[in-house]
GROMACS .gro file of C-alpha atoms in nm:
model
  264
    1MET     CA    1  -0.669  -1.731  -1.095
    2PRO     CA    2  -0.966  -1.603  -0.891
    3ASP     CA    3  -1.073  -1.658  -0.532
    4ILE     CA    4  -0.754  -1.797  -0.377
    5ILE     CA    5  -0.793  -1.816   0.003
    6TYR     CA    6  -0.483  -1.670   0.164
    7THR     CA    7  -0.589  -1.666   0.531
    8GLU     CA    8  -0.883  -1.695   0.770
    9ARG     CA    9  -0.989  -1.448   1.038
   10HIS     CA   10  -1.237  -1.561   1.302
   11GLY     CA   11  -1.356  -1.837   1.071
   12VAL     CA   12  -1.405  -1.603   0.774
   13PRO     CA   13  -1.184  -1.671   0.468
   14LEU     CA   14  -1.003  -1.388   0.294
   15ALA     CA   15  -0.927  -1.426  -0.075
   16LEU     CA   16  -0.716  -1.282  -0.354
   17ASP     CA   17  -0.729  -1.291  -0.732
   18LEU     CA   18  -0.394  -1.367  -0.897
   19PHE     CA   19  -0.312  -1.227  -1.242
   20LEU     CA   20  -0.011  -1.374  -1.419
   21PRO     CA   21   0.189  -1.266  -1.724
   22ASP     CA   22   0.262  -1.485  -2.023
   23GLY     CA   23   0.569  -1.671  -1.906
   24PRO     CA   24   0.750  -1.640  -1.573
   25ALA     CA   25   0.678  -1.338  -1.350
   26SER     CA   26   0.976  -1.139  -1.226
   27GLY     CA   27   0.796  -1.038  -0.905
   28THR     CA   28   0.454  -0.969  -0.754
   29VAL     CA   29   0.250  -0.656  -0.685
   30ILE     CA   30  -0.028  -0.671  -0.426
   31HIS     CA   31  -0.321  -0.447  -0.520
   32ALA     CA   32  -0.493  -0.316  -0.206
   33HIS     CA   33  -0.825  -0.142  -0.272
   34GLY     CA   34  -0.960   0.171  -0.106
   35GLY     CA   35  -1.282   0.240   0.081
   36GLY     CA   36  -1.176   0.381   0.417
   37PHE     CA   37  -1.139   0.031   0.570
   38PHE     CA   38  -1.518   0.005   0.580
   39LYS     CA   39  -1.616  -0.061   0.218
   40GLY     CA   40  -1.471  -0.143  -0.123
   41GLY     CA   41  -1.355  -0.465  -0.285
   42ARG     CA   42  -1.079  -0.624  -0.484
   43LYS     CA   43  -1.270  -0.653  -0.812
   44GLY     CA   44  -1.339  -0.368  -1.053
   45GLU     CA   45  -1.259  -0.208  -1.386
   46ARG     CA   46  -0.959  -0.017  -1.253
   47THR     CA   47  -0.822  -0.330  -1.085
   48THR     CA   48  -0.844  -0.511  -1.418
   49ARG     CA   49  -0.663  -0.228  -1.595
   50PHE     CA   50  -0.382  -0.229  -1.341
   51ALA     CA   51  -0.355  -0.607  -1.379
   52GLU     CA   52  -0.332  -0.583  -1.758
   53MET     CA   53  -0.062  -0.318  -1.743
   54LEU     CA   54   0.144  -0.484  -1.471
   55THR     CA   55   0.135  -0.829  -1.631
   56ALA     CA   56   0.247  -0.662  -1.956
   57GLU     CA   57   0.556  -0.554  -1.759
   58GLY     CA   58   0.620  -0.918  -1.664
   59LEU     CA   59   0.486  -0.885  -1.311
   60ALA     CA   60   0.222  -1.089  -1.130
   61MET     CA   61  -0.055  -0.897  -0.954
   62ALA     CA   62  -0.258  -1.019  -0.657
   63ALA     CA   63  -0.576  -0.821  -0.587
   64VAL     CA   64  -0.660  -0.883  -0.223
   65SER     CA   65  -0.960  -0.856   0.003
   66TYR     CA   66  -0.907  -0.763   0.367
   67ARG     CA   67  -1.132  -0.727   0.670
   68LEU     CA   68  -1.364  -0.426   0.667
   69GLY     CA   69  -1.509  -0.239   0.961
   70THR     CA   70  -1.319  -0.445   1.217
   71PRO     CA   71  -1.427  -0.349   1.572
   72PRO     CA   72  -1.172  -0.300   1.852
   73GLN     CA   73  -1.282  -0.616   2.036
   74SER     CA   74  -1.155  -0.825   1.744
   75LEU     CA   75  -0.801  -0.724   1.835
   76SER     CA   76  -0.602  -0.822   2.141
   77GLU     CA   77  -0.593  -0.583   2.435
   78GLU     CA   78  -0.223  -0.522   2.373
   79THR     CA   79  -0.286  -0.435   2.009
   80ARG     CA   80  -0.579  -0.206   2.096
   81LEU     CA   81  -0.357  -0.014   2.336
   82ALA     CA   82  -0.083   0.017   2.075
   83VAL     CA   83  -0.328   0.146   1.814
   84LYS     CA   84  -0.464   0.406   2.057
   85THR     CA   85  -0.115   0.516   2.162
   86ASN     CA   86   0.001   0.548   1.802
   87LYS     CA   87  -0.306   0.747   1.700
   88HIS     CA   88  -0.244   1.008   1.970
   89ARG     CA   89   0.125   1.025   1.884
   90SER     CA   90   0.052   1.082   1.514
   91LYS     CA   91  -0.201   1.355   1.587
   92ARG     CA   92   0.054   1.532   1.805
   93ARG     CA   93   0.290   1.512   1.508
   94GLY     CA   94   0.034   1.702   1.300
   95LEU     CA   95  -0.146   1.428   1.108
   96LYS     CA   96  -0.498   1.535   1.007
   97LEU     CA   97  -0.684   1.207   0.964
   98ALA     CA   98  -1.020   1.067   1.073
   99ASP     CA   99  -1.002   0.830   1.369
  100ARG     CA  100  -1.154   0.548   1.162
  101LEU     CA  101  -0.850   0.557   0.933
  102MET     CA  102  -0.614   0.509   1.227
  103GLY     CA  103  -0.810   0.265   1.446
  104SER     CA  104  -0.891  -0.104   1.469
  105ALA     CA  105  -1.016  -0.135   1.110
  106PHE     CA  106  -0.686   0.010   0.987
  107GLU     CA  107  -0.483  -0.229   1.201
  108ALA     CA  108  -0.686  -0.532   1.088
  109ALA     CA  109  -0.630  -0.437   0.724
  110ARG     CA  110  -0.256  -0.391   0.789
  111GLN     CA  111  -0.238  -0.739   0.943
  112ASP     CA  112  -0.430  -0.893   0.654
  113LEU     CA  113  -0.205  -0.726   0.400
  114GLY     CA  114   0.091  -0.878   0.581
  115ALA     CA  115  -0.072  -1.221   0.562
  116ALA     CA  116  -0.127  -1.178   0.188
  117LEU     CA  117   0.238  -1.082   0.143
  118CYS     CA  118   0.345  -1.394   0.332
  119TYR     CA  119   0.110  -1.615   0.128
  120VAL     CA  120   0.238  -1.486  -0.207
  121THR     CA  121   0.598  -1.529  -0.094
  122LEU     CA  122   0.542  -1.888   0.021
  123HIS     CA  123   0.352  -1.995  -0.292
  124ARG     CA  124   0.540  -1.802  -0.560
  125GLN     CA  125   0.717  -2.103  -0.711
  126ALA     CA  126   0.387  -2.278  -0.779
  127HIS     CA  127   0.294  -1.983  -1.002
  128ASP     CA  128   0.636  -1.944  -1.170
  129ILE     CA  129   0.719  -1.619  -0.992
  130LYS     CA  130   1.096  -1.589  -0.995
  131THR     CA  131   1.160  -1.374  -0.687
  132GLU     CA  132   1.005  -1.344  -0.343
  133LYS     CA  133   1.015  -0.965  -0.378
  134THR     CA  134   0.660  -0.832  -0.344
  135ALA     CA  135   0.540  -0.471  -0.362
  136VAL     CA  136   0.212  -0.307  -0.265
  137LEU     CA  137   0.009  -0.082  -0.493
  138GLY     CA  138  -0.241   0.070  -0.251
  139ILE     CA  139  -0.536   0.293  -0.329
  140SER     CA  140  -0.642   0.533  -0.050
  141ALA     CA  141  -0.695   0.309   0.257
  142GLY     CA  142  -0.501   0.031   0.082
  143GLY     CA  143  -0.205   0.267   0.053
  144ILE     CA  144  -0.237   0.365   0.418
  145ALA     CA  145  -0.212  -0.002   0.516
  146GLY     CA  146   0.072  -0.061   0.270
  147LEU     CA  147   0.284   0.225   0.401
  148ALA     CA  148   0.229   0.108   0.760
  149ALA     CA  149   0.332  -0.245   0.659
  150ALA     CA  150   0.650  -0.112   0.500
  151HIS     CA  151   0.742   0.114   0.793
  152PRO     CA  152   0.566  -0.038   1.095
  153ALA     CA  153   0.544   0.108   1.442
  154GLU     CA  154   0.764  -0.074   1.694
  155ASN     CA  155   0.469  -0.168   1.916
  156LEU     CA  156   0.277  -0.349   1.639
  157LYS     CA  157   0.390  -0.688   1.514
  158THR     CA  158   0.462  -0.727   1.144
  159SER     CA  159   0.451  -1.062   0.966
  160CYS     CA  160   0.593  -0.972   0.623
  161ARG     CA  161   0.713  -0.638   0.493
  162PRO     CA  162   0.675  -0.539   0.129
  163ALA     CA  163   0.982  -0.469  -0.083
  164ALA     CA  164   0.826  -0.141  -0.202
  165VAL     CA  165   0.499   0.053  -0.178
  166VAL     CA  166   0.315   0.284  -0.416
  167ALA     CA  167   0.038   0.469  -0.230
  168LEU     CA  168  -0.222   0.664  -0.426
  169GLY     CA  169  -0.426   0.927  -0.243
  170SER     CA  170  -0.312   0.789   0.092
  171ALA     CA  171  -0.148   0.901   0.414
  172LEU     CA  172   0.143   0.793   0.630
  173VAL     CA  173  -0.033   0.707   0.955
  174HIS     CA  174   0.290   0.670   1.154
  175PRO     CA  175   0.523   0.944   1.018
  176TRP     CA  176   0.748   0.905   1.321
  177ALA     CA  177   0.811   0.535   1.237
  178LEU     CA  178   0.992   0.589   0.907
  179ASP     CA  179   1.300   0.368   0.880
  180PRO     CA  180   1.599   0.495   0.681
  181ASN     CA  181   1.677   0.133   0.596
  182GLY     CA  182   1.316   0.045   0.513
  183PRO     CA  183   1.157  -0.032   0.176
  184PRO     CA  184   1.138   0.246  -0.084
  185CYS     CA  185   0.795   0.406  -0.117
  186LEU     CA  186   0.623   0.643  -0.358
  187MET     CA  187   0.320   0.856  -0.267
  188ILE     CA  188   0.113   1.032  -0.533
  189HIS     CA  189  -0.145   1.278  -0.403
  190SER     CA  190  -0.392   1.523  -0.554
  191HIS     CA  191  -0.331   1.894  -0.498
  192PHE     CA  192  -0.697   1.917  -0.388
  193ASP     CA  193  -0.836   1.623  -0.188
  194ARG     CA  194  -1.125   1.672   0.054
  195VAL     CA  195  -1.101   1.315   0.191
  196LEU     CA  196  -0.729   1.304   0.273
  197PRO     CA  197  -0.591   1.659   0.275
  198PRO     CA  198  -0.263   1.706   0.083
  199GLU     CA  199  -0.114   1.851   0.402
  200ASN     CA  200  -0.076   1.491   0.517
  201ALA     CA  201   0.133   1.409   0.209
  202ARG     CA  202   0.352   1.710   0.278
  203LEU     CA  203   0.390   1.594   0.639
  204ALA     CA  204   0.505   1.256   0.510
  205ASP     CA  205   0.751   1.424   0.275
  206GLN     CA  206   0.905   1.627   0.557
  207ALA     CA  207   0.913   1.324   0.789
  208ALA     CA  208   1.098   1.126   0.520
  209LYS     CA  209   1.354   1.405   0.479
  210ASP     CA  210   1.401   1.432   0.856
  211ALA     CA  211   1.452   1.055   0.888
  212ASN     CA  212   1.650   1.022   0.564
  213ALA     CA  213   1.397   0.755   0.469
  214PRO     CA  214   1.337   0.625   0.113
  215LEU     CA  215   0.994   0.780   0.059
  216ALA     CA  216   0.915   1.017  -0.229
  217VAL     CA  217   0.602   1.232  -0.248
  218HIS     CA  218   0.453   1.374  -0.569
  219ILE     CA  219   0.158   1.615  -0.577
  220CYS     CA  220  -0.025   1.574  -0.908
  221ASP     CA  221  -0.219   1.845  -1.091
  222ARG     CA  222  -0.545   1.651  -1.094
  223LYS     CA  223  -0.823   1.740  -0.852
  224GLY     CA  224  -1.008   1.491  -0.631
  225HIS     CA  225  -0.947   1.196  -0.403
  226ASN     CA  226  -0.934   0.940  -0.684
  227ALA     CA  227  -0.714   1.156  -0.906
  228PRO     CA  228  -0.377   0.993  -0.819
  229ALA     CA  229  -0.481   0.656  -0.963
  230GLN     CA  230  -0.573   0.823  -1.290
  231ALA     CA  231  -0.251   1.024  -1.282
  232LEU     CA  232  -0.049   0.705  -1.242
  233LEU     CA  233  -0.221   0.554  -1.544
  234ASP     CA  234  -0.219   0.858  -1.774
  235ASP     CA  235  -0.006   1.152  -1.659
  236ASP     CA  236   0.351   1.274  -1.635
  237ALA     CA  237   0.521   1.402  -1.322
  238PRO     CA  238   0.632   1.770  -1.316
  239ASP     CA  239   0.973   1.672  -1.456
  240GLY     CA  240   0.808   1.509  -1.758
  241THR     CA  241   0.860   1.149  -1.647
  242PRO     CA  242   0.542   0.940  -1.663
  243TYR     CA  243   0.421   0.846  -1.316
  244TRP     CA  244   0.402   0.487  -1.441
  245SER     CA  245   0.774   0.499  -1.523
  246LEU     CA  246   0.847   0.629  -1.174
  247MET     CA  247   0.666   0.326  -1.033
  248MET     CA  248   0.859   0.090  -1.259
  249GLN     CA  249   1.185   0.252  -1.152
  250LEU     CA  250   1.084   0.195  -0.790
  251PHE     CA  251   1.003  -0.170  -0.858
  252ARG     CA  252   1.334  -0.219  -1.036
  253ARG     CA  253   1.518  -0.059  -0.745
  254ALA     CA  254   1.337  -0.296  -0.508
  255GLY     CA  255   1.434  -0.603  -0.714
  256LEU     CA  256   1.093  -0.688  -0.862
  257LEU     CA  257   1.193  -0.628  -1.223
  258ASN     CA  258   1.475  -0.777  -1.423
  259PRO     CA  259   1.755  -0.527  -1.490
  260SER     CA  260   1.732  -0.348  -1.822
  261PRO     CA  261   1.990  -0.428  -2.091
  262ALA     CA  262   2.170  -0.108  -1.994
  263GLY     CA  263   2.189  -0.232  -1.636
  264VAL     CA  264   1.967   0.041  -1.494
   0.00000   0.00000   0.00000
């Protein structure tokens, strides 16, 4: 189901494409594209492949568009101040990230992702989706927004939180905001990434351990910023478990998938 309008921002509609399995869906995964919050789109060959594989698991997938290149003046003064404060706090914590990935465009995308989560939750019964549990599968910037939606900073309002997040080649913008009772998250990062250095993933891993938060970090053997998406589709983790299986385990833990016959 293409081009479903889920919200409007300043008179501009934002849309999603909904992919459904044969029969009822056990839950929904929001696919959030990359592009540094300034480019990219919800349609593409990789998006289609993710949709085919997720619907084969009995899940619905919503590929969403969000605002790109949002200037500071589009946000309230209170929100602008919060974004600036949080950026400085994260840099003091050791985060090595470009300002554009932590600024107004990031916050706008985070808000839009929350609106998409709310929309899918409210309209799930019309599409035969059995549970309101919704996860985020975020690529690069999409994963940054997804992680911040799952573990939001206290000074930024959150409309709907995802039940789980898988972030590919992303970063945890607010490592100090991790909630031990928050949604489980999985980060997969390349061992060599010039766009988002793997040091940020290691910072997230240590922050999760310090906070006893449900976030797992895996560094894959592939090289390059886009490598984690390919690793999720094709590779095994160091312990021999396919990355795809790790994601399915996460979704089952979060209540998106029906329990297996063994009750796992």
